[in-house]
């Protein structure tokens, strides 16, 4: 695989397509062992002057001088303990003057300035796996591994999301197979239970859609990667390929291959360009690769934790119409006992309203198990 | 991502001061940094999430000045700035500096230039950053999220930080000149071979100027120096609106005499009061590109005597006429005497 240097195809928006693995090669060719090393941060050990002198081609005396002159202490405050929370009074920096005003305004308007639970969640997700190392050394990620950062968009379409569609951010390793990503994507449509259960509410089946409809595909750069691990899996992309081949629609050769045979390093991708993940036959998610970089010693180095979810959108759950407390688990249509159609109930309220003490159905209605998109919060 | 308000101004102010200092020594940079107490730029009560975001944006802003088309000095300043910001940040673990693959060759070349010029402090600092594993080695400089921004913020480059666009030099590089020299020699030799007198070519075969390669080199060198001086003057001077009287100007040539001329020019600038800085949108208009009239009224104009007796080496302009440089705010193009007038 030849090394490649990614560059913009459309400026500031997305790049040309390139082999992901080639990027890794490209970097490894240019860097040395200390750059790629994933060893834990060592304590501040100063380099030997001789080593510096050798590397720079200068005299050892110069090296010693450099160590003194270029020390970070030259830039730091030598005063006694400064409190970083306090902005100095007469700062010459415009940034600080503006920040101070903003903080003062915030203090006036906000009564309690504390992280709300969404912020805590976001921060925790972003940082919980940082620097984690596995107990088992075989699970340690290798040097030179590539890390891809993907945004996977929710298929939910609410009016309030029309400007900024909500998404999850997932980190995935270059050496991981596509199937690993597919398994890690949690979508509410996977949990749907099909069927009407007003007559037998206790027998809502165990099978969720994820188990029944196992087919899925990824679409990257003209190739459909279909999940073919199970005999029930069908090639969902066949329809599309047949459609594009039926007339000259201007699409290049669309191919269909097996998802489980490919890892991310094998793919040709554009960074910043929207691609597709489709499952359950018609549940479509847009995927955008926002970044690819070399793994760093401060990243999570436990292979088992990948694909790693680092950001997800908080969706408010729909609450039961009756108690307004619990998340809705049932939805009814054409319900004579309900004030609106459709109407959402939690499990307890649903049974209390629609069934008598013996469990007989009261009134006419259709009831379906409901899985709220916010279930993953 | 929205910008950190005031950050760009602060960085540019610091880099501008560093540029004025006309040095690439870290000591000087550290002085300027301490003067401004730049390490406090991350101060202010904020929770961890916001701190991470702001630090990332800060490093991103500083990182932009590290690459072309900014001038050498600004790039060294940006390197020092990154060193300072990386170490002054309050995030734990530290936010990293992103470097895209396409920028790495430029960085390598930059390193070599620094080593050649023996700017050991800059090389040392880059080395320290690298050993501290302060970099993320990425595919592209920014995260690409397919956000079609409503207002596309034009990435504007501060004019003074940019290297003067040296189109002449990029066309006539050292390689090109060397190649030309080789071809020229070869050509001369060929002419000798087919001539009657083997030691020198026939008169009938003399169709080009023999020393044109050397002249070409001199012309490019002169252009480059003129450009550098122009940049220096632009930077030192406060600009006056164009409506004021335009004085006649001559080209500023670098020679022993021009040092004094420079000083004279600077004094003249300072003596003008009530200076108004032209706004950025009009900056392109403030420098008048006037061709100085070459005539007797102009005095001695810089000429290039293309006599065969000239020694073909990068001549210091001693044989050239140095004119009195009454340089004013307007700087004109150097005059190139038409070749047809000679030979």
mmCIF file of N, CA and C in Angstrom, chain A residues 4-8 12-13 15 23 27 30-31 34-35 37 39-40 46-47 55-58 66-67 69-70 72 74-77 79 82 84-87 92-96 99 103 107 113-115 119 123 126 130 164 271-272 288 290-294 296-298, chain B residues 4-7 9-10 26-27 30 33-34 36-52 54 83-84 87-88 90 93 96 98-102 104 115 120-121 123-125 127-128 130-131 133 135-140 143-147:
data_model
loop_
_atom_site.group_PDB
_atom_site.id
_atom_site.type_symbol
_atom_site.label_atom_id
_atom_site.label_comp_id
_atom_site.label_asym_id
_atom_site.label_seq_id
_atom_site.Cartn_x
_atom_site.Cartn_y
_atom_site.Cartn_z
ATOM 1 N N UNK A 4 0.023 7.889 1.541
ATOM 2 C CA UNK A 4 -0.817 8.895 0.890
ATOM 3 C C UNK A 4 -0.932 10.094 1.821
ATOM 4 N N UNK A 5 -1.096 11.269 1.235
ATOM 5 C CA UNK A 5 -1.263 12.471 2.051
ATOM 6 C C UNK A 5 -2.660 13.032 1.797
ATOM 7 N N UNK A 6 -3.539 12.962 2.784
ATOM 8 C CA UNK A 6 -4.903 13.436 2.545
ATOM 9 C C UNK A 6 -4.934 14.945 2.330
ATOM 10 N N UNK A 7 -5.835 15.372 1.487
ATOM 11 C CA UNK A 7 -6.015 16.804 1.302
ATOM 12 C C UNK A 7 -7.460 17.074 0.895
ATOM 13 N N UNK A 8 -7.845 18.328 0.972
ATOM 14 C CA UNK A 8 -9.236 18.693 0.729
ATOM 15 C C UNK A 8 -9.650 18.419 -0.705
ATOM 16 N N UNK A 12 -12.177 22.940 3.191
ATOM 17 C CA UNK A 12 -12.722 23.079 4.533
ATOM 18 C C UNK A 12 -13.939 22.201 4.784
ATOM 19 N N UNK A 13 -14.287 21.356 3.826
ATOM 20 C CA UNK A 13 -15.497 20.572 4.039
ATOM 21 C C UNK A 13 -15.200 19.081 4.086
ATOM 22 N N UNK A 15 -12.400 15.736 2.438
ATOM 23 C CA UNK A 15 -11.155 15.427 1.729
ATOM 24 C C UNK A 15 -11.428 14.505 0.554
ATOM 25 N N UNK A 23 -2.628 6.084 5.440
ATOM 26 C CA UNK A 23 -2.319 7.240 6.290
ATOM 27 C C UNK A 23 -1.410 6.809 7.426
ATOM 28 N N UNK A 27 2.412 8.258 8.170
ATOM 29 C CA UNK A 27 2.948 8.840 9.402
ATOM 30 C C UNK A 27 4.096 8.027 9.974
ATOM 31 N N UNK A 30 7.458 8.733 8.709
ATOM 32 C CA UNK A 30 8.077 10.021 8.995
ATOM 33 C C UNK A 30 8.488 10.178 10.447
ATOM 34 N N UNK A 31 7.940 9.328 11.317
ATOM 35 C CA UNK A 31 8.176 9.543 12.736
ATOM 36 C C UNK A 31 9.118 8.506 13.299
ATOM 37 N N UNK A 34 10.284 7.465 19.551
ATOM 38 C CA UNK A 34 9.756 8.240 20.681
ATOM 39 C C UNK A 34 8.424 8.913 20.374
ATOM 40 N N UNK A 35 8.184 9.255 19.097
ATOM 41 C CA UNK A 35 6.906 9.884 18.754
ATOM 42 C C UNK A 35 5.772 8.898 18.876
ATOM 43 N N UNK A 37 5.709 6.083 20.618
ATOM 44 C CA UNK A 37 5.665 5.277 21.825
ATOM 45 C C UNK A 37 4.400 5.536 22.632
ATOM 46 N N UNK A 39 4.266 4.441 25.825
ATOM 47 C CA UNK A 39 4.642 4.242 27.222
ATOM 48 C C UNK A 39 4.029 5.343 28.070
ATOM 49 N N UNK A 40 3.747 5.007 29.281
ATOM 50 C CA UNK A 40 3.143 5.984 30.178
ATOM 51 C C UNK A 40 4.099 7.147 30.383
ATOM 52 N N UNK A 46 15.168 15.083 32.804
ATOM 53 C CA UNK A 46 15.851 15.970 31.879
ATOM 54 C C UNK A 46 16.732 15.154 30.953
ATOM 55 N N UNK A 47 16.780 15.592 29.744
ATOM 56 C CA UNK A 47 17.655 14.914 28.793
ATOM 57 C C UNK A 47 19.093 15.210 29.127
ATOM 58 N N UNK A 55 22.225 15.576 19.079
ATOM 59 C CA UNK A 55 21.087 15.713 18.172
ATOM 60 C C UNK A 55 21.122 17.031 17.416
ATOM 61 N N UNK A 56 21.550 18.072 18.104
ATOM 62 C CA UNK A 56 21.521 19.392 17.474
ATOM 63 C C UNK A 56 22.805 19.725 16.753
ATOM 64 N N UNK A 57 23.839 18.978 17.062
ATOM 65 C CA UNK A 57 25.126 19.284 16.435
ATOM 66 C C UNK A 57 25.749 20.524 17.023
ATOM 67 N N UNK A 58 25.587 20.700 18.319
ATOM 68 C CA UNK A 58 26.210 21.872 18.934
ATOM 69 C C UNK A 58 27.112 21.391 20.064
ATOM 70 N N UNK A 66 21.124 25.893 26.646
ATOM 71 C CA UNK A 66 19.767 25.770 26.109
ATOM 72 C C UNK A 66 18.809 25.294 27.187
ATOM 73 N N UNK A 67 19.284 24.330 27.951
ATOM 74 C CA UNK A 67 18.412 23.771 28.975
ATOM 75 C C UNK A 67 17.986 24.856 29.954
ATOM 76 N N UNK A 69 18.111 28.290 29.360
ATOM 77 C CA UNK A 69 17.422 29.423 28.739
ATOM 78 C C UNK A 69 16.014 29.056 28.286
ATOM 79 N N UNK A 70 15.872 27.833 27.778
ATOM 80 C CA UNK A 70 14.587 27.458 27.185
ATOM 81 C C UNK A 70 13.708 26.685 28.144
ATOM 82 N N UNK A 72 10.877 25.829 30.724
ATOM 83 C CA UNK A 72 9.503 26.325 30.761
ATOM 84 C C UNK A 72 9.317 27.310 31.912
ATOM 85 N N UNK A 74 10.891 29.796 32.358
ATOM 86 C CA UNK A 74 11.056 31.155 31.843
ATOM 87 C C UNK A 74 9.709 31.768 31.464
ATOM 88 N N UNK A 75 8.725 30.895 31.271
ATOM 89 C CA UNK A 75 7.444 31.430 30.823
ATOM 90 C C UNK A 75 6.397 31.407 31.923
ATOM 91 N N UNK A 76 6.720 30.733 32.984
ATOM 92 C CA UNK A 76 5.720 30.592 34.032
ATOM 93 C C UNK A 76 5.870 31.664 35.077
ATOM 94 N N UNK A 77 4.853 31.778 35.875
ATOM 95 C CA UNK A 77 4.905 32.780 36.927
ATOM 96 C C UNK A 77 5.852 32.323 38.018
ATOM 97 N N UNK A 79 5.942 33.918 40.772
ATOM 98 C CA UNK A 79 5.395 34.441 42.029
ATOM 99 C C UNK A 79 4.848 33.300 42.856
ATOM 100 N N UNK A 82 -0.450 31.156 42.493
ATOM 101 C CA UNK A 82 -1.520 31.916 41.860
ATOM 102 C C UNK A 82 -2.751 31.040 41.765
ATOM 103 N N UNK A 84 -5.648 29.930 39.621
ATOM 104 C CA UNK A 84 -6.068 30.045 38.226
ATOM 105 C C UNK A 84 -7.534 30.418 38.063
ATOM 106 N N UNK A 85 -8.298 30.347 39.128
ATOM 107 C CA UNK A 85 -9.692 30.726 38.992
ATOM 108 C C UNK A 85 -9.872 32.231 39.030
ATOM 109 N N UNK A 86 -8.856 32.907 39.505
ATOM 110 C CA UNK A 86 -8.989 34.354 39.664
ATOM 111 C C UNK A 86 -8.319 35.049 38.491
ATOM 112 N N UNK A 87 -9.077 35.877 37.810
ATOM 113 C CA UNK A 87 -8.500 36.627 36.695
ATOM 114 C C UNK A 87 -7.829 37.867 37.274
ATOM 115 N N UNK A 92 -3.352 42.712 30.705
ATOM 116 C CA UNK A 92 -3.174 43.350 29.405
ATOM 117 C C UNK A 92 -3.786 42.507 28.290
ATOM 118 N N UNK A 93 -4.283 41.341 28.655
ATOM 119 C CA UNK A 93 -4.793 40.438 27.626
ATOM 120 C C UNK A 93 -6.274 40.687 27.398
ATOM 121 N N UNK A 94 -6.604 40.906 26.145
ATOM 122 C CA UNK A 94 -8.008 41.169 25.790
ATOM 123 C C UNK A 94 -8.882 39.976 26.136
ATOM 124 N N UNK A 95 -8.342 38.785 25.909
ATOM 125 C CA UNK A 95 -9.097 37.564 26.203
ATOM 126 C C UNK A 95 -9.591 37.578 27.642
ATOM 127 N N UNK A 96 -8.700 37.940 28.560
ATOM 128 C CA UNK A 96 -9.055 37.899 29.970
ATOM 129 C C UNK A 96 -10.042 38.992 30.338
ATOM 130 N N UNK A 99 -13.314 37.780 29.184
ATOM 131 C CA UNK A 99 -13.766 36.640 29.980
ATOM 132 C C UNK A 99 -14.254 37.105 31.348
ATOM 133 N N UNK A 103 -17.879 36.454 32.975
ATOM 134 C CA UNK A 103 -18.050 35.778 34.256
ATOM 135 C C UNK A 103 -18.853 36.637 35.213
ATOM 136 N N UNK A 107 -22.362 35.732 36.972
ATOM 137 C CA UNK A 107 -22.582 35.712 38.419
ATOM 138 C C UNK A 107 -23.825 36.480 38.794
ATOM 139 N N UNK A 113 -24.594 28.262 40.015
ATOM 140 C CA UNK A 113 -23.770 27.948 38.853
ATOM 141 C C UNK A 113 -23.122 26.591 39.074
ATOM 142 N N UNK A 114 -23.748 25.591 38.552
ATOM 143 C CA UNK A 114 -23.295 24.228 38.838
ATOM 144 C C UNK A 114 -23.529 23.398 37.592
ATOM 145 N N UNK A 115 -22.754 22.381 37.435
ATOM 146 C CA UNK A 115 -22.909 21.562 36.237
ATOM 147 C C UNK A 115 -24.247 20.846 36.266
ATOM 148 N N UNK A 119 -24.327 18.211 31.401
ATOM 149 C CA UNK A 119 -22.927 18.579 31.274
ATOM 150 C C UNK A 119 -22.047 17.530 31.938
ATOM 151 N N UNK A 123 -19.194 15.448 29.987
ATOM 152 C CA UNK A 123 -17.799 15.444 30.403
ATOM 153 C C UNK A 123 -17.335 14.039 30.752
ATOM 154 N N UNK A 126 -16.730 11.996 27.693
ATOM 155 C CA UNK A 126 -15.550 12.437 26.952
ATOM 156 C C UNK A 126 -14.290 11.904 27.592
ATOM 157 N N UNK A 130 -10.079 7.971 29.264
ATOM 158 C CA UNK A 130 -8.760 8.528 28.953
ATOM 159 C C UNK A 130 -7.676 7.807 29.718
ATOM 160 N N UNK A 164 -29.592 21.369 13.803
ATOM 161 C CA UNK A 164 -28.458 20.563 14.260
ATOM 162 C C UNK A 164 -28.960 19.177 14.570
ATOM 163 N N UNK A 271 -12.644 12.042 4.637
ATOM 164 C CA UNK A 271 -12.943 12.607 5.945
ATOM 165 C C UNK A 271 -13.921 13.761 5.758
ATOM 166 N N UNK A 272 -14.944 13.781 6.601
ATOM 167 C CA UNK A 272 -15.890 14.895 6.533
ATOM 168 C C UNK A 272 -17.026 14.680 5.550
ATOM 169 N N UNK A 288 -20.404 10.224 9.551
ATOM 170 C CA UNK A 288 -19.348 11.102 9.035
ATOM 171 C C UNK A 288 -18.079 10.813 9.820
ATOM 172 N N UNK A 290 -14.993 12.246 11.198
ATOM 173 C CA UNK A 290 -14.542 13.612 11.409
ATOM 174 C C UNK A 290 -13.035 13.728 11.528
ATOM 175 N N UNK A 291 -12.366 12.641 11.881
ATOM 176 C CA UNK A 291 -10.932 12.743 12.092
ATOM 177 C C UNK A 291 -10.312 11.356 12.076
ATOM 178 N N UNK A 292 -9.070 11.297 11.605
ATOM 179 C CA UNK A 292 -8.296 10.067 11.739
ATOM 180 C C UNK A 292 -6.922 10.477 12.244
ATOM 181 N N UNK A 293 -6.445 9.821 13.283
ATOM 182 C CA UNK A 293 -5.112 10.179 13.764
ATOM 183 C C UNK A 293 -4.446 8.971 14.395
ATOM 184 N N UNK A 294 -3.169 9.166 14.701
ATOM 185 C CA UNK A 294 -2.432 8.091 15.351
ATOM 186 C C UNK A 294 -2.822 8.025 16.819
ATOM 187 N N UNK A 296 -2.442 7.805 20.766
ATOM 188 C CA UNK A 296 -1.558 8.574 21.636
ATOM 189 C C UNK A 296 -1.577 7.945 23.022
ATOM 190 N N UNK A 297 -0.488 8.146 23.783
ATOM 191 C CA UNK A 297 -0.435 7.432 25.057
ATOM 192 C C UNK A 297 -1.488 7.911 26.047
ATOM 193 N N UNK A 298 -2.061 9.092 25.786
ATOM 194 C CA UNK A 298 -3.115 9.565 26.683
ATOM 195 C C UNK A 298 -4.499 9.059 26.301
ATOM 196 N N UNK B 4 -12.707 31.888 20.566
ATOM 197 C CA UNK B 4 -12.514 32.452 21.892
ATOM 198 C C UNK B 4 -12.350 33.961 21.718
ATOM 199 N N UNK B 5 -13.224 34.765 22.283
ATOM 200 C CA UNK B 5 -13.151 36.207 22.009
ATOM 201 C C UNK B 5 -11.878 36.824 22.552
ATOM 202 N N UNK B 6 -11.223 37.595 21.719
ATOM 203 C CA UNK B 6 -10.027 38.307 22.153
ATOM 204 C C UNK B 6 -8.750 37.523 21.968
ATOM 205 N N UNK B 7 -8.859 36.225 21.710
ATOM 206 C CA UNK B 7 -7.651 35.407 21.668
ATOM 207 C C UNK B 7 -6.782 35.739 20.477
ATOM 208 N N UNK B 9 -6.598 38.454 18.819
ATOM 209 C CA UNK B 9 -5.953 39.758 18.997
ATOM 210 C C UNK B 9 -4.734 39.639 19.897
ATOM 211 N N UNK B 10 -4.893 38.895 20.991
ATOM 212 C CA UNK B 10 -3.768 38.766 21.917
ATOM 213 C C UNK B 10 -2.591 38.056 21.265
ATOM 214 N N UNK B 26 14.714 32.922 21.822
ATOM 215 C CA UNK B 26 13.659 32.565 22.767
ATOM 216 C C UNK B 26 13.665 33.495 23.964
ATOM 217 N N UNK B 27 14.860 33.945 24.334
ATOM 218 C CA UNK B 27 14.960 34.833 25.500
ATOM 219 C C UNK B 27 14.076 36.056 25.314
ATOM 220 N N UNK B 30 10.505 35.164 25.559
ATOM 221 C CA UNK B 30 10.109 34.928 26.945
ATOM 222 C C UNK B 30 9.890 36.247 27.677
ATOM 223 N N UNK B 33 6.604 37.564 26.598
ATOM 224 C CA UNK B 33 5.559 36.726 27.192
ATOM 225 C C UNK B 33 5.362 37.098 28.665
ATOM 226 N N UNK B 34 6.459 37.257 29.370
ATOM 227 C CA UNK B 34 6.336 37.553 30.800
ATOM 228 C C UNK B 34 5.747 38.930 31.007
ATOM 229 N N UNK B 36 3.555 40.347 29.302
ATOM 230 C CA UNK B 36 2.101 40.297 29.165
ATOM 231 C C UNK B 36 1.479 39.288 30.109
ATOM 232 N N UNK B 37 2.297 38.548 30.833
ATOM 233 C CA UNK B 37 1.797 37.499 31.720
ATOM 234 C C UNK B 37 0.864 36.574 30.943
ATOM 235 N N UNK B 38 1.382 36.146 29.823
ATOM 236 C CA UNK B 38 0.551 35.391 28.898
ATOM 237 C C UNK B 38 0.096 34.063 29.473
ATOM 238 N N UNK B 39 0.804 33.571 30.478
ATOM 239 C CA UNK B 39 0.412 32.264 31.005
ATOM 240 C C UNK B 39 -0.952 32.337 31.677
ATOM 241 N N UNK B 40 -1.426 33.553 31.968
ATOM 242 C CA UNK B 40 -2.731 33.665 32.616
ATOM 243 C C UNK B 40 -3.881 33.545 31.639
ATOM 244 N N UNK B 41 -3.542 33.327 30.373
ATOM 245 C CA UNK B 41 -4.605 33.330 29.366
ATOM 246 C C UNK B 41 -5.631 32.219 29.586
ATOM 247 N N UNK B 42 -5.245 31.216 30.382
ATOM 248 C CA UNK B 42 -6.211 30.155 30.650
ATOM 249 C C UNK B 42 -6.945 30.365 31.963
ATOM 250 N N UNK B 43 -6.695 31.461 32.614
ATOM 251 C CA UNK B 43 -7.292 31.670 33.927
ATOM 252 C C UNK B 43 -8.779 31.991 33.798
ATOM 253 N N UNK B 44 -9.434 31.924 34.915
ATOM 254 C CA UNK B 44 -10.861 32.217 34.912
ATOM 255 C C UNK B 44 -11.598 30.990 35.396
ATOM 256 N N UNK B 45 -12.593 31.222 36.232
ATOM 257 C CA UNK B 45 -13.287 30.070 36.804
ATOM 258 C C UNK B 45 -14.093 29.393 35.705
ATOM 259 N N UNK B 46 -13.777 28.159 35.434
ATOM 260 C CA UNK B 46 -14.592 27.402 34.480
ATOM 261 C C UNK B 46 -14.501 25.929 34.798
ATOM 262 N N UNK B 47 -15.545 25.222 34.452
ATOM 263 C CA UNK B 47 -15.555 23.797 34.747
ATOM 264 C C UNK B 47 -14.760 23.051 33.687
ATOM 265 N N UNK B 48 -14.499 21.798 33.991
ATOM 266 C CA UNK B 48 -13.550 21.036 33.172
ATOM 267 C C UNK B 48 -13.959 20.957 31.710
ATOM 268 N N UNK B 49 -15.241 20.783 31.457
ATOM 269 C CA UNK B 49 -15.674 20.605 30.069
ATOM 270 C C UNK B 49 -15.361 21.838 29.234
ATOM 271 N N UNK B 50 -15.716 23.002 29.817
ATOM 272 C CA UNK B 50 -15.470 24.253 29.093
ATOM 273 C C UNK B 50 -13.981 24.504 28.957
ATOM 274 N N UNK B 51 -13.221 24.160 29.998
ATOM 275 C CA UNK B 51 -11.781 24.369 29.954
ATOM 276 C C UNK B 51 -11.164 23.562 28.826
ATOM 277 N N UNK B 52 -11.603 22.317 28.674
ATOM 278 C CA UNK B 52 -11.080 21.493 27.582
ATOM 279 C C UNK B 52 -11.343 22.147 26.243
ATOM 280 N N UNK B 54 -11.999 25.314 25.507
ATOM 281 C CA UNK B 54 -11.277 26.569 25.283
ATOM 282 C C UNK B 54 -9.799 26.319 25.005
ATOM 283 N N UNK B 83 4.726 26.317 22.511
ATOM 284 C CA UNK B 83 5.450 25.765 23.656
ATOM 285 C C UNK B 83 4.882 26.343 24.942
ATOM 286 N N UNK B 84 4.729 27.658 24.960
ATOM 287 C CA UNK B 84 4.210 28.316 26.145
ATOM 288 C C UNK B 84 2.788 27.888 26.459
ATOM 289 N N UNK B 87 2.386 24.269 27.740
ATOM 290 C CA UNK B 87 2.809 24.056 29.121
ATOM 291 C C UNK B 87 2.009 24.873 30.123
ATOM 292 N N UNK B 88 1.411 25.956 29.664
ATOM 293 C CA UNK B 88 0.655 26.784 30.605
ATOM 294 C C UNK B 88 -0.768 26.292 30.794
ATOM 295 N N UNK B 90 -4.156 24.294 31.726
ATOM 296 C CA UNK B 90 -4.541 23.762 33.020
ATOM 297 C C UNK B 90 -5.281 22.448 32.903
ATOM 298 N N UNK B 93 -5.640 15.302 31.462
ATOM 299 C CA UNK B 93 -4.360 15.382 30.759
ATOM 300 C C UNK B 93 -4.340 16.492 29.720
ATOM 301 N N UNK B 96 -3.651 18.334 23.180
ATOM 302 C CA UNK B 96 -2.499 18.212 22.289
ATOM 303 C C UNK B 96 -2.591 19.166 21.113
ATOM 304 N N UNK B 98 -2.470 19.647 17.175
ATOM 305 C CA UNK B 98 -2.731 18.804 16.012
ATOM 306 C C UNK B 98 -1.786 19.149 14.871
ATOM 307 N N UNK B 99 -1.218 18.113 14.261
ATOM 308 C CA UNK B 99 -0.385 18.333 13.064
ATOM 309 C C UNK B 99 -0.875 17.391 11.984
ATOM 310 N N UNK B 100 -1.192 17.966 10.825
ATOM 311 C CA UNK B 100 -1.672 17.142 9.719
ATOM 312 C C UNK B 100 -0.486 16.611 8.926
ATOM 313 N N UNK B 101 -0.726 15.488 8.264
ATOM 314 C CA UNK B 101 0.347 14.843 7.516
ATOM 315 C C UNK B 101 0.897 15.754 6.434
ATOM 316 N N UNK B 102 0.005 16.538 5.823
ATOM 317 C CA UNK B 102 0.486 17.359 4.714
ATOM 318 C C UNK B 102 1.394 18.492 5.189
ATOM 319 N N UNK B 104 3.694 18.098 7.603
ATOM 320 C CA UNK B 104 4.944 17.606 8.187
ATOM 321 C C UNK B 104 6.179 17.931 7.349
ATOM 322 N N UNK B 115 18.238 24.689 11.879
ATOM 323 C CA UNK B 115 19.529 24.098 12.230
ATOM 324 C C UNK B 115 20.651 24.748 11.437
ATOM 325 N N UNK B 120 19.599 27.370 17.656
ATOM 326 C CA UNK B 120 19.484 26.159 18.471
ATOM 327 C C UNK B 120 18.313 26.220 19.451
ATOM 328 N N UNK B 121 17.988 27.423 19.910
ATOM 329 C CA UNK B 121 16.899 27.470 20.890
ATOM 330 C C UNK B 121 15.581 27.015 20.266
ATOM 331 N N UNK B 123 15.218 24.961 17.717
ATOM 332 C CA UNK B 123 15.281 23.519 17.480
ATOM 333 C C UNK B 123 15.083 22.772 18.788
ATOM 334 N N UNK B 124 15.729 23.280 19.843
ATOM 335 C CA UNK B 124 15.629 22.630 21.145
ATOM 336 C C UNK B 124 14.184 22.595 21.613
ATOM 337 N N UNK B 125 13.502 23.709 21.423
ATOM 338 C CA UNK B 125 12.124 23.781 21.900
ATOM 339 C C UNK B 125 11.211 22.840 21.140
ATOM 340 N N UNK B 127 12.132 20.135 19.809
ATOM 341 C CA UNK B 127 12.533 18.815 20.274
ATOM 342 C C UNK B 127 11.853 18.497 21.604
ATOM 343 N N UNK B 128 11.826 19.497 22.490
ATOM 344 C CA UNK B 128 11.193 19.286 23.787
ATOM 345 C C UNK B 128 9.709 18.946 23.615
ATOM 346 N N UNK B 130 8.316 17.628 21.086
ATOM 347 C CA UNK B 130 8.167 16.318 20.489
ATOM 348 C C UNK B 130 8.400 15.213 21.514
ATOM 349 N N UNK B 131 9.422 15.423 22.355
ATOM 350 C CA UNK B 131 9.709 14.404 23.363
ATOM 351 C C UNK B 131 8.591 14.337 24.395
ATOM 352 N N UNK B 133 5.674 14.477 23.670
ATOM 353 C CA UNK B 133 4.542 13.900 22.922
ATOM 354 C C UNK B 133 3.341 14.837 22.990
ATOM 355 N N UNK B 135 2.033 16.268 20.490
ATOM 356 C CA UNK B 135 1.346 16.359 19.205
ATOM 357 C C UNK B 135 0.397 15.205 18.988
ATOM 358 N N UNK B 136 -0.679 15.510 18.303
ATOM 359 C CA UNK B 136 -1.534 14.486 17.728
ATOM 360 C C UNK B 136 -1.231 14.471 16.241
ATOM 361 N N UNK B 137 -0.864 13.307 15.726
ATOM 362 C CA UNK B 137 -0.518 13.231 14.307
ATOM 363 C C UNK B 137 -1.765 12.838 13.534
ATOM 364 N N UNK B 138 -2.339 13.809 12.843
ATOM 365 C CA UNK B 138 -3.665 13.604 12.270
ATOM 366 C C UNK B 138 -3.625 13.610 10.754
ATOM 367 N N UNK B 139 -4.807 13.317 10.184
ATOM 368 C CA UNK B 139 -4.894 13.355 8.725
ATOM 369 C C UNK B 139 -5.107 14.788 8.246
ATOM 370 N N UNK B 140 -5.976 15.512 8.936
ATOM 371 C CA UNK B 140 -6.283 16.880 8.511
ATOM 372 C C UNK B 140 -6.174 17.800 9.710
ATOM 373 N N UNK B 143 -11.090 19.199 12.649
ATOM 374 C CA UNK B 143 -12.137 18.188 12.600
ATOM 375 C C UNK B 143 -13.146 18.591 11.528
ATOM 376 N N UNK B 144 -13.530 17.658 10.668
ATOM 377 C CA UNK B 144 -14.438 17.989 9.573
ATOM 378 C C UNK B 144 -15.802 17.383 9.857
ATOM 379 N N UNK B 145 -16.752 18.248 10.133
ATOM 380 C CA UNK B 145 -18.052 17.727 10.528
ATOM 381 C C UNK B 145 -19.142 18.051 9.530
ATOM 382 N N UNK B 146 -18.754 18.444 8.334
ATOM 383 C CA UNK B 146 -19.732 18.726 7.287
ATOM 384 C C UNK B 146 -20.747 19.749 7.739
ATOM 385 N N UNK B 147 -20.248 20.707 8.481
ATOM 386 C CA UNK B 147 -21.133 21.771 8.933
ATOM 387 C C UNK B 147 -21.105 22.845 7.869
#
